[in-house]
Each structure stands twice: as structure tokens, then as C-alpha cells.
């Protein structure tokens, strides 16, 4: 089942209104109080909420009684949910993980200032109006997730101690300065008059795609419509019905675009013989996707703790052995062979011909069989070569056939199906690779190839949309509403009346182009005004490994900025730390949780400041004193 807000108690619809009613702009912030401590959280999505909750919880645990004002800044009013989970999203945009795997709270502690902190599955059960009970394998809409996050924020604000004031500030922060180890922020309107003892930047997806900016300037041709971003999805309403539209990027954002241009235009998906069928509305365009790999993502099956594939070779001993080398690793040499073997073992453990064999027997089979005919990571990367299909073949037919094959090999989940198990092994193995990346690092050459090639492949393969979304995509592909035309990434040429997309085998003209990629942070591209200004002032530095620099922001192991920040407490959390750490585009509170490492030094500074202020201020004043000579004659 896929849950959405229609299945919940209607009283939850009031929660966003409660949040919106508390939002102020930077002109409405109360004047600075001399006896208060000021803290800044920049970014109002889930990570910003996690930082707020963690700080309040830690301040209570450490008996901080000094007045603290937390200014939480966001460029819109969707506090806690952020733009990707806001409660107004259409219900056909769904979460990528099942409801049993999601929680906006950290693991239960012995005590907490908020009672009844529920995981998503338990929250749905408590608030449902439907008769059905949620199952661990169920999924939910992103708008329901937004309600869950906003309800958690509502509880947080309702239970916080009186000495902690929280201001939800609808303001776009564009600059930062440091004065005497304290932070001063500048919004789009003015420099704020507050001196913040500490700041954490949780800005999430705050970058912009700039690669096509010069080529496709908005005034280049009135016959060409170029959309450089997909969100909010209402931007796609500019695409007319029944036209050909090219979409750059075939990832998670692409899936949102496809569903909004079909189901979002009145098309209806329905099940017949356990397969999706599509009833068109007549308002759909014909979609032509392309990307570097030109392959659709593979489905993410439902998994949760206690019900997921367990690695067999990439275990703790293997991990600790590589960690103990205390030197940069080479991904292709030190990790990839074992990673590939893990995926192969998972695949053949559930393949009909080999599923009765032991793990040792399967490994012997892999070692002795013709490597060119074995399933492998390389086969997933380049299925055309693996299948020995010619590049000039009908690529759309190849993708449809490949989808049917892949879905059949994953339809029973990762504990029963070979393809699903292999994808799960790649997913679980990636978490260990991320741990090695942050602990040892990769050597210069390997880091470049990993970031430019392998990381994208892994994300594309192991962190795809849920099965339901992929089923809809391939239904549309079979019916011709999505056409995979380009087996090789095409180049884009601006023609007098249209855009020409062509590669070595095919070419086609388009008047409509959508960039459906989530833009990555890149200091070289200057695609974020705030971080670019911080870079110019020396507060932000680029990650450099030998002669390789990747445009990412350098932070230390605890998420603190590496730059000329003196003793300032400035931390990053979530997506902005991408580059030093992997897999930060996650709702998990366990993965790279820099809200914890930010809280501790911040609270220590507050306590030290309180101690200094509480010390008596002794002074000696000598006025109108008669001095007596006590020295004997």
C-alpha cells in the first residue's frame, strides 16, 4: 500500500498552519538582548530540524539555564519539510524508502523532552483514519512525509523549555562574516544585527545547474523553451500537450518529471493482471530522456532492519583490515574486486541454477566460469556490451526488453530475487565504502575516477525509486509515452528554430528541453551565492587531493568548516558536506550526523561564557584616602 494524507486524521491538516503562523521575517525579529546567547541554523529542511531538536535535547541534558535564542532561517515557509516534502506536493510523488525504514527521531534515549516520539510507521498507525493497518513494506507519499516532519516540529516547539526561544525566520541568507569568533549573517534585505555564538549550515539542495547557461540563454530563441530545473514541479506545466520534450538526466528527479507530465495531467494508472496499464488524458507530451549512461534506474525494493540483505564478504574484518592501513586507498585495486564478488555472490545465491549451492560453491563457480558470461557490476554498468547488442540497434526496444528481464529478476525482493539481492549488496557495500572514504580517503587518481564515474553508477543502481514508480515508467515506455532513443549521450546544438540533439547514431530536433538533474555543489561553477561569498573571504576552502580538486567544500571529521574561521563555530550538515563524506542525501539521523558534533562545542562555549559572566568583578577604588606611614622611623 502507498499511504498519503487522505488516509490520515484530518486534524493533521492544521499542523502546517500552526507552523506558518509562527514564521517571521528578518524585520520582525526582536531586538538583541544583552543577556541572551544567539545561535543560527541556516536551512529549513529535515536536516535543519534535526539540528534544532538535537540542540534543544542536549541543552536540557546539560542543564543550560541561560537564555538562548535560536534563529532558524529558511528561504520559504516549509520549515522541517523543506521543498521536497512539503504538504502541498501531489500524492503520486512517493518516498524512496518504505515506511519501516524512516524516522525523524534519533534512537530512543533514557529520557527526552518530547514524549511519544514515533517512527513513521507508528505515527501513521496512530493517526490513520483508514481501517487498514500500515505494514513495514508499505510506502508513502512525500506530502505525507512532510506532515510527519511538520508534526514533529510542532511537538518540538510545544515542549521546548522557556529559556530557549526559537524564531522561524523566512529569510534568504546570502553572506556571512566573523567578528571576534562570532558569526554575523546578511540576508537578501540587510545585515542582521545579531552576533551568533555558533552556526550550522543545513542548506540541502541549494545549487543550480549552470552547464547549459551560455548555450541556452533565455533570450536565445523564442521557439525554444528550456527549463533549467524541475522543482517546483509546477514549472513543468509550461510544456504543452502532445509535443516532443527532451529531458536531461534519468535519475530520481526525472521520475518526478515523468509522473507530473503524465499522471499529473490527468492520466490514470491502473492494475490489470498485476501489471500497470495507463489510460492517457491526451495532455501528455512524448518524453525523450538522455544522460551520460542513458539507462533508467533500477527499482529500490522494500527493506528495513531485520529484513534486508546481509553482506557475506565485505564484513567487519575486511573493513577493519583496510582501515588499519592508515593510508589512502585505491578504489579499483583495493575495493572493487571484493565489491564485485559480493554482488555476484548475491545474484547467484538466488538464481535458479545455483541457489542450492553453498556460498563457497558459488564462489568456486564464479572463479571457474567464463567471466564474459557472468553477471557482474560491469554488466550493470554497460548492459549493451554485456548483451552483445549493437549500438545502432533500436535502443528503445532494448531498454523495454531489459526492463522486463530486470523486473522479473527482482519482483520478490532482495531476500528472494537475484537482481534485487545484487542491488542490495551494492547498496550495503556502498555504506562500507563511504566509511573507508571518510576514514582513509582515496588516492588522487582513484578519487577522481570514483567521483566522476563509479559514485554516479552506484547511486544510479542501488538508490533508485521504489518499485511502484519504476513499474509506471516502464508501462509508459511500453506505451510509447517515454522513448529511449539515445544509446550514446547526445550533444546539444542550437539551431535557428530548434535544438538538435545528436550522437553517432541518431539525431532529433526539439523545441522543449528540461534539465531534470539535481545540481551538485561546485565552487568552480559558483552555483551557490552564499558559499561563493564565503569562499572569497577565505571561510570556505575547496577539497584538494594532489592535483585533483573537485569543487566541494572542505570540512573536518566533525563537519566543521576548514577555512580561515579562527575559533568560530561554523559547521555544515547534510548535502553541503558532500565531497568529504558520501551519502549525505539521506533522511537518516545516523549517517554523518554533524548536528551532534556541532552541539557539543556550542554548548561548551555557552557554559564557559556563563562561568565567566558569573565570576565576581572585583575592583579597588582609592578616593579621599588618608595615607598613614606605617614604616617605623
Coordinates of C-alpha atoms in Angstrom, one line a residue:
X1 CA 0.0 0.0 0.0
X2 CA 1.1 3.6 -0.6
X3 CA -0.1 5.9 2.2
X4 CA -1.0 9.6 1.6
X5 CA -2.6 12.2 3.8
X6 CA -6.1 11.2 2.6
X7 CA -5.7 8.1 4.9
X8 CA -4.9 10.2 7.9
X9 CA -7.0 12.0 10.6
X10 CA -8.0 15.4 9.0
X11 CA -6.8 17.3 12.2
X12 CA -3.3 16.9 10.9
X13 CA -4.1 19.4 8.1
X14 CA -3.9 22.0 10.8
X15 CA -0.3 21.3 11.7
X16 CA 1.3 23.3 8.7
X17 CA -1.0 26.2 9.6
X18 CA 0.4 26.2 13.2
X19 CA 3.9 26.3 11.8
X20 CA 3.1 29.0 9.3
X21 CA 1.5 31.2 12.0
X22 CA 4.8 31.3 13.9
X23 CA 7.0 32.4 10.9
X24 CA 8.5 35.9 10.9
X25 CA 10.7 37.8 8.5
X26 CA 14.1 39.3 9.5
X27 CA 12.5 42.7 10.0
X28 CA 10.2 41.2 12.7
X29 CA 13.0 39.6 14.9
X30 CA 13.0 41.0 18.4
X31 CA 15.9 43.3 19.3
X32 CA 19.0 41.7 20.6
X33 CA 19.0 41.0 24.4
X34 CA 22.3 41.6 26.1
X35 CA 22.0 38.6 28.4
X36 CA 21.0 36.1 25.7
X37 CA 23.0 33.7 23.6
X38 CA 22.2 33.6 19.9
X39 CA 22.5 30.5 17.7
X40 CA 21.9 30.3 13.9
X41 CA 20.6 27.4 11.9
X42 CA 20.6 28.1 8.1
X43 CA 18.4 25.8 6.1
X44 CA 14.8 24.8 7.0
X45 CA 14.6 21.2 5.7
X46 CA 14.8 18.0 7.6
X47 CA 18.5 18.4 8.5
X48 CA 17.8 21.8 9.9
X49 CA 15.0 20.3 12.1
X50 CA 17.4 17.5 13.2
X51 CA 19.9 20.2 14.3
X52 CA 17.2 22.1 16.2
X53 CA 15.9 19.0 18.0
X54 CA 19.4 17.8 18.9
X55 CA 20.5 21.2 20.3
X56 CA 17.4 21.6 22.5
X57 CA 17.7 18.0 23.8
X58 CA 21.5 18.4 24.6
X59 CA 20.9 21.8 26.2
X60 CA 18.3 20.2 28.5
X61 CA 20.6 17.2 29.3
X62 CA 23.4 19.6 30.3
X63 CA 21.2 21.9 32.4
X64 CA 21.8 25.0 30.4
X65 CA 19.6 27.7 32.0
X66 CA 21.0 30.8 30.3
X67 CA 18.5 32.4 27.8
X68 CA 19.2 31.1 24.3
X69 CA 17.7 32.5 21.1
X70 CA 17.8 30.2 18.1
X71 CA 17.3 31.9 14.8
X72 CA 16.3 29.2 12.2
X73 CA 16.5 30.6 8.7
X74 CA 14.7 29.3 5.6
X75 CA 14.1 30.8 2.2
X76 CA 10.5 29.7 2.2
X77 CA 7.9 28.8 4.9
X78 CA 8.3 25.0 4.6
X79 CA 10.1 24.5 7.9
X80 CA 11.1 20.9 8.7
X81 CA 9.6 19.5 5.5
X82 CA 11.7 21.5 3.0
X83 CA 10.6 21.9 -0.6
X84 CA 10.9 18.1 -1.4
X85 CA 8.4 17.0 1.3
X86 CA 6.1 20.0 1.5
X87 CA 2.5 19.0 2.3
X88 CA 1.2 20.6 -0.9
X89 CA 3.0 18.1 -3.2
X90 CA 0.9 15.8 -5.4
X91 CA 0.3 12.4 -3.8
X92 CA 1.8 10.5 -6.7
X93 CA 5.3 11.7 -5.7
X94 CA 6.3 9.0 -3.2
X95 CA 9.2 8.2 -0.8
X96 CA 12.0 6.1 -2.0
X97 CA 12.3 4.0 1.2
X98 CA 9.5 2.0 2.8
X99 CA 7.8 3.4 6.0
X100 CA 9.5 1.0 8.3
X101 CA 12.9 2.4 7.4
X102 CA 12.1 6.1 8.2
X103 CA 12.2 8.0 11.4
X104 CA 12.8 11.7 12.0
X105 CA 13.9 11.0 15.6
X106 CA 17.1 9.5 16.9
X107 CA 17.1 6.1 18.6
X108 CA 15.1 6.2 21.9
X109 CA 17.1 7.5 24.8
X110 CA 16.5 7.0 28.5
X111 CA 14.9 10.4 28.7
X112 CA 13.8 13.1 26.2
X113 CA 12.0 16.3 26.5
X114 CA 9.4 15.2 23.9
X115 CA 7.2 12.2 24.8
X116 CA 5.7 9.8 22.3
X117 CA 8.4 10.2 19.6
X118 CA 7.2 7.8 16.9
X119 CA 8.8 6.3 13.8
X120 CA 6.9 6.9 10.6
X121 CA 5.2 3.6 10.6
X122 CA 4.0 4.0 14.2
X123 CA 2.9 7.7 13.5
X124 CA 0.8 6.5 10.6
X125 CA -0.8 3.8 12.8
X126 CA -1.6 6.3 15.5
X127 CA -3.0 9.0 13.1
X128 CA -4.7 6.8 10.4
X129 CA -8.4 7.2 9.6
X130 CA -8.4 4.2 7.3
X131 CA -9.3 0.7 8.5
X132 CA -6.1 -0.8 7.2
X133 CA -3.0 -1.0 9.3
X134 CA 0.4 0.0 7.9
X135 CA 2.8 -2.8 7.0
X136 CA 6.6 -2.4 7.2
X137 CA 6.8 -2.9 3.4
X138 CA 4.3 -0.1 2.6
X139 CA 5.4 3.2 1.1
X140 CA 4.0 6.7 1.5
X141 CA 3.7 10.0 -0.4
X142 CA 6.2 12.7 0.1
X143 CA 3.5 15.1 1.2
X144 CA 2.6 12.7 4.0
X145 CA 6.2 12.7 5.0
X146 CA 6.1 16.5 5.1
X147 CA 3.1 16.3 7.5
X148 CA 5.1 13.9 9.7
X149 CA 8.1 16.2 9.8
X150 CA 6.0 19.3 10.5
X151 CA 4.1 17.5 13.3
X152 CA 7.5 16.6 14.8
X153 CA 8.5 20.3 14.7
X154 CA 5.2 21.3 16.2
X155 CA 5.8 18.9 19.1
X156 CA 9.4 20.3 19.4
X157 CA 8.2 23.9 19.7
X158 CA 5.5 22.9 22.1
X159 CA 7.8 21.1 24.5
X160 CA 10.9 23.2 24.4
X161 CA 12.0 24.9 27.7
X162 CA 11.0 28.5 28.3
X163 CA 14.7 29.8 28.3
X164 CA 15.1 28.6 24.7
X165 CA 13.4 30.9 22.2
X166 CA 13.1 29.6 18.6
X167 CA 12.4 32.1 15.8
X168 CA 11.4 30.6 12.4
X169 CA 12.7 33.2 10.0
X170 CA 11.6 33.3 6.4
X171 CA 14.8 34.9 5.0
X172 CA 17.4 34.1 2.4
X173 CA 20.9 34.2 3.9
X174 CA 23.4 35.3 1.3
X175 CA 26.5 36.2 3.2
X176 CA 28.4 35.6 6.4
X177 CA 31.2 37.4 8.4
X178 CA 33.1 36.5 11.5
X179 CA 33.8 39.1 14.3
X180 CA 35.6 38.1 17.4
X181 CA 34.9 34.4 16.8
X182 CA 31.2 35.1 16.4
X183 CA 29.1 34.9 13.3
X184 CA 27.2 37.7 11.6
X185 CA 24.7 37.0 8.8
X186 CA 23.5 39.0 5.9
X187 CA 20.1 38.3 4.3
X188 CA 18.8 39.4 0.9
X189 CA 17.5 42.5 2.7
X190 CA 20.1 43.6 5.2
X191 CA 23.0 42.7 7.6
X192 CA 21.4 41.2 10.7
X193 CA 22.3 43.0 14.0
X194 CA 23.0 39.7 15.9
X195 CA 26.3 38.1 16.9
X196 CA 25.8 34.4 16.8
X197 CA 28.0 32.2 19.0
X198 CA 27.6 29.3 16.6
X199 CA 26.1 28.5 13.2
X200 CA 25.2 25.3 11.3
X201 CA 24.5 25.4 7.6
X202 CA 21.9 22.8 6.5
X203 CA 21.2 24.3 3.1
X204 CA 20.4 21.0 1.3
X205 CA 19.7 21.2 -2.4
X206 CA 20.6 24.8 -2.8
X207 CA 22.6 24.7 -6.0
X208 CA 21.8 25.4 -9.6
X209 CA 22.5 23.7 -12.9
X210 CA 24.8 26.1 -14.9
X211 CA 26.3 23.9 -17.6
X212 CA 23.8 24.9 -20.3
X213 CA 23.6 28.6 -19.1
X214 CA 25.5 30.1 -22.0
X215 CA 24.3 27.7 -24.6
X216 CA 20.6 28.1 -23.8
X217 CA 20.2 31.7 -22.6
X218 CA 16.5 32.5 -22.2
X219 CA 16.6 35.1 -25.0
X220 CA 18.5 32.9 -27.5
X221 CA 15.4 31.8 -29.4
X222 CA 11.7 32.4 -28.8
X223 CA 10.9 29.0 -30.3
X224 CA 12.9 27.1 -27.6
X225 CA 11.7 26.6 -24.1
X226 CA 14.5 25.5 -21.7
X227 CA 13.7 24.7 -18.1
X228 CA 17.0 24.5 -16.1
X229 CA 15.3 22.9 -13.1
X230 CA 12.3 20.7 -12.3
X231 CA 11.3 21.9 -8.9
X232 CA 8.7 23.1 -8.1
X233 CA 7.1 20.6 -10.4
X234 CA 4.5 23.2 -11.4
X235 CA 7.3 24.7 -13.6
X236 CA 6.7 21.7 -16.0
X237 CA 3.2 23.0 -16.7
X238 CA 4.8 25.2 -19.3
X239 CA 5.3 22.2 -21.5
X240 CA 2.4 22.0 -24.0
X241 CA 0.4 18.8 -24.6
X242 CA 1.5 16.3 -27.3
X243 CA 4.8 17.8 -28.0
X244 CA 8.2 16.1 -28.0
X245 CA 10.3 17.1 -24.9
X246 CA 13.9 16.1 -24.2
X247 CA 14.8 15.5 -20.6
X248 CA 18.4 15.6 -19.4
X249 CA 19.0 13.2 -16.6
X250 CA 17.4 9.8 -15.9
X251 CA 17.5 9.8 -12.1
X252 CA 15.1 10.4 -9.2
X253 CA 14.2 13.9 -10.4
X254 CA 13.5 12.5 -13.8
X255 CA 10.9 10.2 -12.3
X256 CA 9.2 13.2 -10.7
X257 CA 9.1 14.9 -14.0
X258 CA 7.7 11.9 -15.9
X259 CA 4.9 11.4 -13.3
X260 CA 4.0 15.1 -13.3
X261 CA 3.8 15.2 -17.1
X262 CA 1.5 12.1 -17.2
X263 CA -0.3 11.2 -14.0
X264 CA -0.2 14.9 -13.0
X265 CA -2.0 15.8 -16.3
X266 CA -4.9 13.5 -15.6
X267 CA -3.5 10.2 -16.9
X268 CA -4.6 7.2 -14.9
X269 CA -2.5 4.1 -13.9
X270 CA -4.5 1.0 -13.1
X271 CA -3.6 -2.6 -12.4
X272 CA -4.6 -5.5 -14.7
X273 CA -3.2 -9.0 -14.2
X274 CA -0.9 -7.5 -11.6
X275 CA 0.7 -5.1 -14.1
X276 CA 0.2 -1.4 -14.6
X277 CA -1.8 -0.1 -17.6
X278 CA -2.0 3.5 -18.5
X279 CA -5.1 5.4 -19.5
X280 CA -3.9 8.7 -21.1
X281 CA -5.6 12.1 -20.7
X282 CA -4.4 13.4 -24.1
X283 CA -2.4 16.2 -22.4
X284 CA 0.8 14.3 -22.1
X285 CA 4.0 15.2 -24.1
X286 CA 6.2 12.5 -25.6
X287 CA 9.3 12.2 -23.4
X288 CA 12.8 11.6 -24.7
X289 CA 15.3 11.1 -21.9
X290 CA 19.1 11.2 -22.1
X291 CA 22.1 11.2 -19.8
X292 CA 25.7 10.1 -19.6
X293 CA 24.6 6.5 -19.1
X294 CA 21.3 6.7 -20.9
X295 CA 19.9 4.0 -18.7
X296 CA 16.8 4.1 -16.4
X297 CA 17.4 3.5 -12.7
X298 CA 16.7 0.1 -11.2
X299 CA 14.0 -0.3 -8.6
X300 CA 14.5 0.0 -4.8
X301 CA 12.7 -2.8 -3.1
X302 CA 11.3 -2.5 0.4
X303 CA 13.9 -3.3 3.1
X304 CA 14.3 -2.4 6.7
X305 CA 16.3 -3.5 9.8
X306 CA 15.8 -7.3 10.2
X307 CA 14.6 -7.6 6.6
X308 CA 17.5 -6.8 4.4
X309 CA 20.3 -8.5 2.6
X310 CA 23.4 -9.1 4.7
X311 CA 26.9 -8.9 3.2
X312 CA 28.9 -12.0 3.2
X313 CA 32.4 -11.0 2.1
X314 CA 32.6 -7.2 2.9
X315 CA 32.4 -7.8 6.6
X316 CA 33.8 -6.1 9.7
X317 CA 37.2 -7.9 9.4
X318 CA 37.5 -6.8 5.8
X319 CA 36.6 -3.2 6.7
X320 CA 39.0 -3.1 9.7
X321 CA 41.8 -4.6 7.7
X322 CA 41.6 -1.8 5.1
X323 CA 41.2 0.9 7.8
X324 CA 44.3 -0.4 9.6
X325 CA 46.4 0.5 6.7
X326 CA 46.0 4.2 7.6
X327 CA 46.8 5.4 4.1
X328 CA 44.7 6.5 1.1
X329 CA 43.1 3.5 -0.7
X330 CA 42.7 2.9 -4.4
X331 CA 39.1 2.0 -5.2
X332 CA 39.7 -0.1 -8.3
X333 CA 42.6 -2.1 -6.7
X334 CA 41.7 -2.3 -3.0
X335 CA 37.9 -2.4 -3.0
X336 CA 36.3 -3.0 -6.4
X337 CA 37.2 -6.7 -6.8
X338 CA 35.6 -7.6 -3.4
X339 CA 32.7 -5.3 -4.1
X340 CA 32.1 -7.1 -7.5
X341 CA 32.4 -10.5 -5.9
X342 CA 29.9 -9.5 -3.2
X343 CA 27.3 -8.5 -5.9
X344 CA 28.0 -11.7 -7.9
X345 CA 27.6 -13.9 -4.8
X346 CA 24.3 -12.2 -4.0
X347 CA 23.0 -12.6 -7.6
X348 CA 23.9 -16.3 -7.9
X349 CA 22.6 -17.1 -4.4
X350 CA 19.1 -16.6 -5.7
X351 CA 19.5 -17.7 -9.4
X352 CA 17.6 -20.9 -10.1
X353 CA 20.5 -22.9 -11.3
X354 CA 22.8 -22.1 -8.4
X355 CA 20.6 -21.2 -5.4
X356 CA 21.0 -24.7 -3.9
X357 CA 24.8 -24.3 -3.7
X358 CA 26.7 -23.1 -0.6
X359 CA 28.4 -19.7 -0.7
X360 CA 31.8 -21.5 -1.1
X361 CA 30.5 -23.5 -4.0
X362 CA 29.1 -20.4 -5.7
X363 CA 32.4 -18.6 -5.2
X364 CA 34.1 -21.6 -6.9
X365 CA 31.6 -21.4 -9.7
X366 CA 32.3 -17.7 -10.2
X367 CA 36.1 -18.3 -10.2
X368 CA 36.0 -21.1 -12.8
X369 CA 33.1 -19.9 -15.1
X370 CA 33.7 -17.8 -18.3
X371 CA 34.0 -14.3 -16.9
X372 CA 32.5 -12.7 -20.0
X373 CA 29.2 -14.6 -19.4
X374 CA 28.9 -13.9 -15.7
X375 CA 26.7 -11.4 -14.1
X376 CA 28.9 -8.6 -12.7
X377 CA 29.0 -4.9 -11.8
X378 CA 30.3 -4.3 -15.3
X379 CA 27.2 -5.9 -16.7
X380 CA 25.1 -3.5 -14.8
X381 CA 27.2 -0.5 -15.9
X382 CA 27.2 -1.5 -19.6
X383 CA 24.4 -3.9 -20.3
X384 CA 24.6 -3.4 -24.1
X385 CA 28.2 -4.6 -24.3
X386 CA 27.3 -7.5 -21.9
X387 CA 24.4 -8.4 -24.0
X388 CA 26.5 -8.0 -27.2
X389 CA 23.9 -5.7 -28.7
X390 CA 25.0 -3.3 -31.4
X391 CA 24.9 0.4 -30.6
X392 CA 22.9 1.3 -33.7
X393 CA 20.1 -1.1 -32.7
X394 CA 16.6 0.1 -31.8
X395 CA 17.6 1.3 -28.3
X396 CA 14.1 1.8 -27.1
X397 CA 13.2 -1.9 -27.7
X398 CA 16.4 -2.9 -26.0
X399 CA 15.5 -0.9 -22.9
X400 CA 12.0 -2.3 -22.8
X401 CA 13.3 -5.9 -23.1
X402 CA 15.9 -5.2 -20.5
X403 CA 13.3 -3.7 -18.1
X404 CA 11.1 -6.8 -18.4
X405 CA 14.1 -9.0 -17.7
X406 CA 15.3 -6.9 -14.7
X407 CA 11.9 -6.6 -13.1
X408 CA 11.3 -10.4 -13.3
X409 CA 14.6 -10.9 -11.5
X410 CA 13.7 -8.5 -8.7
X411 CA 10.0 -8.9 -8.2
X412 CA 10.2 -10.9 -5.0
X413 CA 12.5 -8.5 -3.1
X414 CA 16.2 -8.7 -2.1
X415 CA 15.8 -11.9 0.0
X416 CA 14.5 -14.0 -2.8
X417 CA 15.3 -12.4 -6.2
X418 CA 18.8 -12.4 -7.8
X419 CA 18.7 -8.9 -9.3
X420 CA 17.2 -7.4 -6.1
X421 CA 19.8 -9.2 -4.0
X422 CA 22.7 -7.9 -6.2
X423 CA 21.4 -4.3 -6.0
X424 CA 21.1 -4.7 -2.2
X425 CA 24.6 -5.9 -2.0
X426 CA 25.8 -2.9 -3.9
X427 CA 23.8 -0.6 -1.6
X428 CA 25.0 -2.2 1.7
X429 CA 28.6 -2.4 0.3
X430 CA 28.5 1.3 -0.5
X431 CA 27.9 2.2 3.1
X432 CA 31.2 0.5 4.0
X433 CA 32.9 2.2 1.1
X434 CA 31.7 5.5 2.4
X435 CA 33.2 4.7 5.8
X436 CA 36.5 3.9 4.1
X437 CA 36.3 7.1 2.1
X438 CA 36.0 9.2 5.2
X439 CA 38.5 7.2 7.3
X440 CA 41.3 6.5 4.8
X441 CA 40.5 8.6 1.8
X442 CA 41.3 7.6 -1.8
X443 CA 44.5 8.4 -3.6
X444 CA 44.4 11.2 -6.1
X445 CA 43.8 9.2 -9.3
X446 CA 41.3 6.9 -7.6
X447 CA 39.3 9.7 -6.0
X448 CA 38.9 11.4 -9.4
X449 CA 37.7 8.2 -11.2
X450 CA 35.5 7.3 -8.2
X451 CA 33.7 10.7 -8.1
X452 CA 33.4 11.1 -11.8
X453 CA 32.4 7.6 -12.7
X454 CA 31.8 5.0 -10.0
X455 CA 29.9 7.0 -7.5
X456 CA 27.2 8.1 -10.0
X457 CA 26.9 4.5 -11.2
X458 CA 26.4 3.2 -7.6
X459 CA 23.8 5.8 -6.8
X460 CA 22.0 5.2 -10.1
X461 CA 22.0 1.4 -9.5
X462 CA 21.5 1.0 -5.7
X463 CA 19.5 4.1 -4.7
X464 CA 16.7 4.2 -7.3
X465 CA 13.0 4.9 -7.0
X466 CA 10.6 2.4 -5.4
X467 CA 9.3 -0.5 -7.5
X468 CA 5.9 1.1 -8.0
X469 CA 7.5 4.2 -9.7
X470 CA 9.7 2.0 -12.0
X471 CA 6.7 -0.1 -12.9
X472 CA 4.9 3.1 -14.0
X473 CA 7.9 4.2 -16.0
X474 CA 8.2 1.0 -18.0
X475 CA 4.5 1.0 -18.5
X476 CA 4.8 4.4 -20.1
X477 CA 7.8 3.2 -22.1
X478 CA 5.9 0.2 -23.5
X479 CA 3.0 2.5 -24.5
X480 CA 5.4 5.0 -26.2
X481 CA 5.0 8.0 -23.9
X482 CA 8.6 7.7 -22.8
X483 CA 11.0 6.8 -25.6
X484 CA 14.6 5.8 -25.0
X485 CA 16.2 7.0 -28.3
X486 CA 19.8 7.7 -27.4
X487 CA 22.1 4.8 -26.7
X488 CA 25.0 7.3 -26.6
X489 CA 24.9 10.6 -24.8
X490 CA 23.9 13.3 -27.4
X491 CA 25.4 16.7 -27.8
X492 CA 23.1 19.7 -27.9
X493 CA 23.3 22.2 -30.8
X494 CA 21.2 25.4 -31.1
X495 CA 19.6 25.6 -34.5
X496 CA 17.7 28.6 -35.8
X497 CA 14.3 27.1 -34.9
X498 CA 15.1 24.3 -32.5
X499 CA 17.6 22.3 -30.5
X500 CA 19.4 19.5 -32.3
X501 CA 20.3 16.5 -30.1
X502 CA 22.6 14.1 -31.9
X503 CA 25.1 11.3 -31.3
X504 CA 27.0 8.9 -33.6
X505 CA 23.8 7.0 -34.4
X506 CA 20.7 9.2 -34.3
X507 CA 19.6 12.9 -34.2
X508 CA 16.4 14.7 -33.5
X509 CA 15.2 18.3 -33.1
X510 CA 13.4 19.5 -30.0
X511 CA 11.8 22.8 -29.0
X512 CA 11.5 21.8 -25.4
X513 CA 14.3 20.8 -23.0
X514 CA 14.1 20.1 -19.3
X515 CA 17.1 19.7 -17.0
X516 CA 16.0 17.0 -14.6
X517 CA 19.2 16.6 -12.6
X518 CA 19.7 17.6 -9.0
X519 CA 22.6 20.1 -9.3
X520 CA 25.7 19.3 -7.3
X521 CA 27.7 21.8 -5.3
X522 CA 30.7 23.1 -7.2
X523 CA 32.8 26.1 -6.0
X524 CA 34.3 26.3 -9.5
X525 CA 30.8 26.9 -11.0
X526 CA 29.9 29.4 -8.3
X527 CA 26.4 27.9 -8.2
X528 CA 25.6 29.0 -4.7
X529 CA 25.9 32.7 -3.8
X530 CA 26.3 32.1 -0.1
X531 CA 29.2 29.6 -0.3
X532 CA 30.8 31.6 -3.1
X533 CA 30.9 34.7 -0.9
X534 CA 32.2 32.7 2.0
X535 CA 34.9 31.3 -0.3
X536 CA 36.1 34.7 -1.4
X537 CA 36.5 35.7 2.2
X538 CA 38.5 32.6 3.0
X539 CA 35.9 30.9 5.2
X540 CA 35.4 28.1 2.7
X541 CA 38.1 26.1 1.0
X542 CA 37.9 23.6 -1.8
X543 CA 38.9 19.9 -1.3
X544 CA 42.2 19.2 -3.0
X545 CA 43.9 15.8 -3.3
X546 CA 47.2 16.3 -5.0
X547 CA 46.5 17.8 -8.4
X548 CA 42.8 16.8 -8.2
X549 CA 40.3 19.3 -6.9
X550 CA 36.6 18.6 -7.0
X551 CA 34.8 21.9 -6.3
X552 CA 33.5 20.6 -3.0
X553 CA 33.6 22.3 0.4
X554 CA 36.3 21.0 2.8
X555 CA 35.1 20.1 6.3
X556 CA 36.9 18.2 9.1
X557 CA 35.7 14.8 10.5
X558 CA 33.1 16.5 12.7
X559 CA 31.6 18.7 9.9
X560 CA 33.4 21.9 10.9
X561 CA 34.5 24.2 8.1
X562 CA 38.2 24.1 7.2
X563 CA 39.0 27.7 6.4
X564 CA 40.0 31.0 7.9
X565 CA 37.3 31.0 10.6
X566 CA 39.7 31.5 13.6
X567 CA 37.8 30.0 16.6
X568 CA 34.4 30.4 15.1
X569 CA 32.0 27.5 15.4
X570 CA 30.7 27.0 11.9
X571 CA 29.5 23.6 10.8
X572 CA 27.9 22.0 7.7
X573 CA 25.3 19.2 7.9
X574 CA 23.9 17.1 5.1
X575 CA 24.4 17.8 1.4
X576 CA 26.9 20.6 1.7
X577 CA 29.4 18.1 3.2
X578 CA 29.3 16.0 0.1
X579 CA 32.8 15.6 -1.1
X580 CA 34.4 14.8 2.3
X581 CA 31.6 12.4 3.1
X582 CA 29.4 10.2 0.9
X583 CA 25.6 9.5 1.0
X584 CA 24.5 12.7 2.7
X585 CA 21.3 13.0 0.7
X586 CA 19.5 10.8 3.2
X587 CA 16.8 11.3 5.9
X588 CA 18.8 9.1 8.3
X589 CA 19.8 10.8 11.6
X590 CA 22.5 8.2 12.0
X591 CA 24.5 8.8 8.8
X592 CA 27.1 11.6 9.2
X593 CA 25.1 13.2 12.0
X594 CA 27.0 16.5 12.3
X595 CA 24.2 18.0 14.5
X596 CA 25.8 16.1 17.4
X597 CA 29.3 17.2 16.8
X598 CA 28.0 20.8 16.3
X599 CA 26.0 20.8 19.6
X600 CA 28.8 19.8 21.9
X601 CA 31.3 22.6 21.3
X602 CA 28.5 25.1 21.1
X603 CA 27.1 24.1 24.5
X604 CA 30.7 24.1 25.9
X605 CA 31.1 27.7 24.7
X606 CA 27.8 28.7 26.3
X607 CA 28.7 27.1 29.6
X608 CA 32.2 28.7 29.6
X609 CA 30.7 32.1 28.9
X610 CA 28.2 31.6 31.7
X611 CA 31.0 30.8 34.1
X612 CA 33.0 33.9 33.1
X613 CA 29.9 36.1 33.5
X614 CA 29.1 34.7 36.9
X615 CA 32.5 35.4 38.4
X616 CA 32.6 38.4 40.8
X617 CA 34.1 41.5 39.3
X618 CA 36.5 42.8 42.0
X619 CA 37.8 46.4 41.7
X620 CA 39.8 48.7 44.1
X621 CA 38.9 52.4 44.2
X622 CA 41.0 54.8 46.1
X623 CA 39.4 58.2 46.7
X624 CA 39.8 60.6 49.6
X625 CA 42.2 58.3 51.4
X626 CA 44.5 59.5 54.2
X627 CA 47.7 57.6 53.9
X628 CA 49.4 56.7 57.1
X629 CA 53.1 56.0 57.1
X630 CA 53.4 52.6 58.8
X631 CA 57.1 52.3 58.2
X632 CA 58.9 52.6 61.5
X633 CA 61.3 55.6 61.9

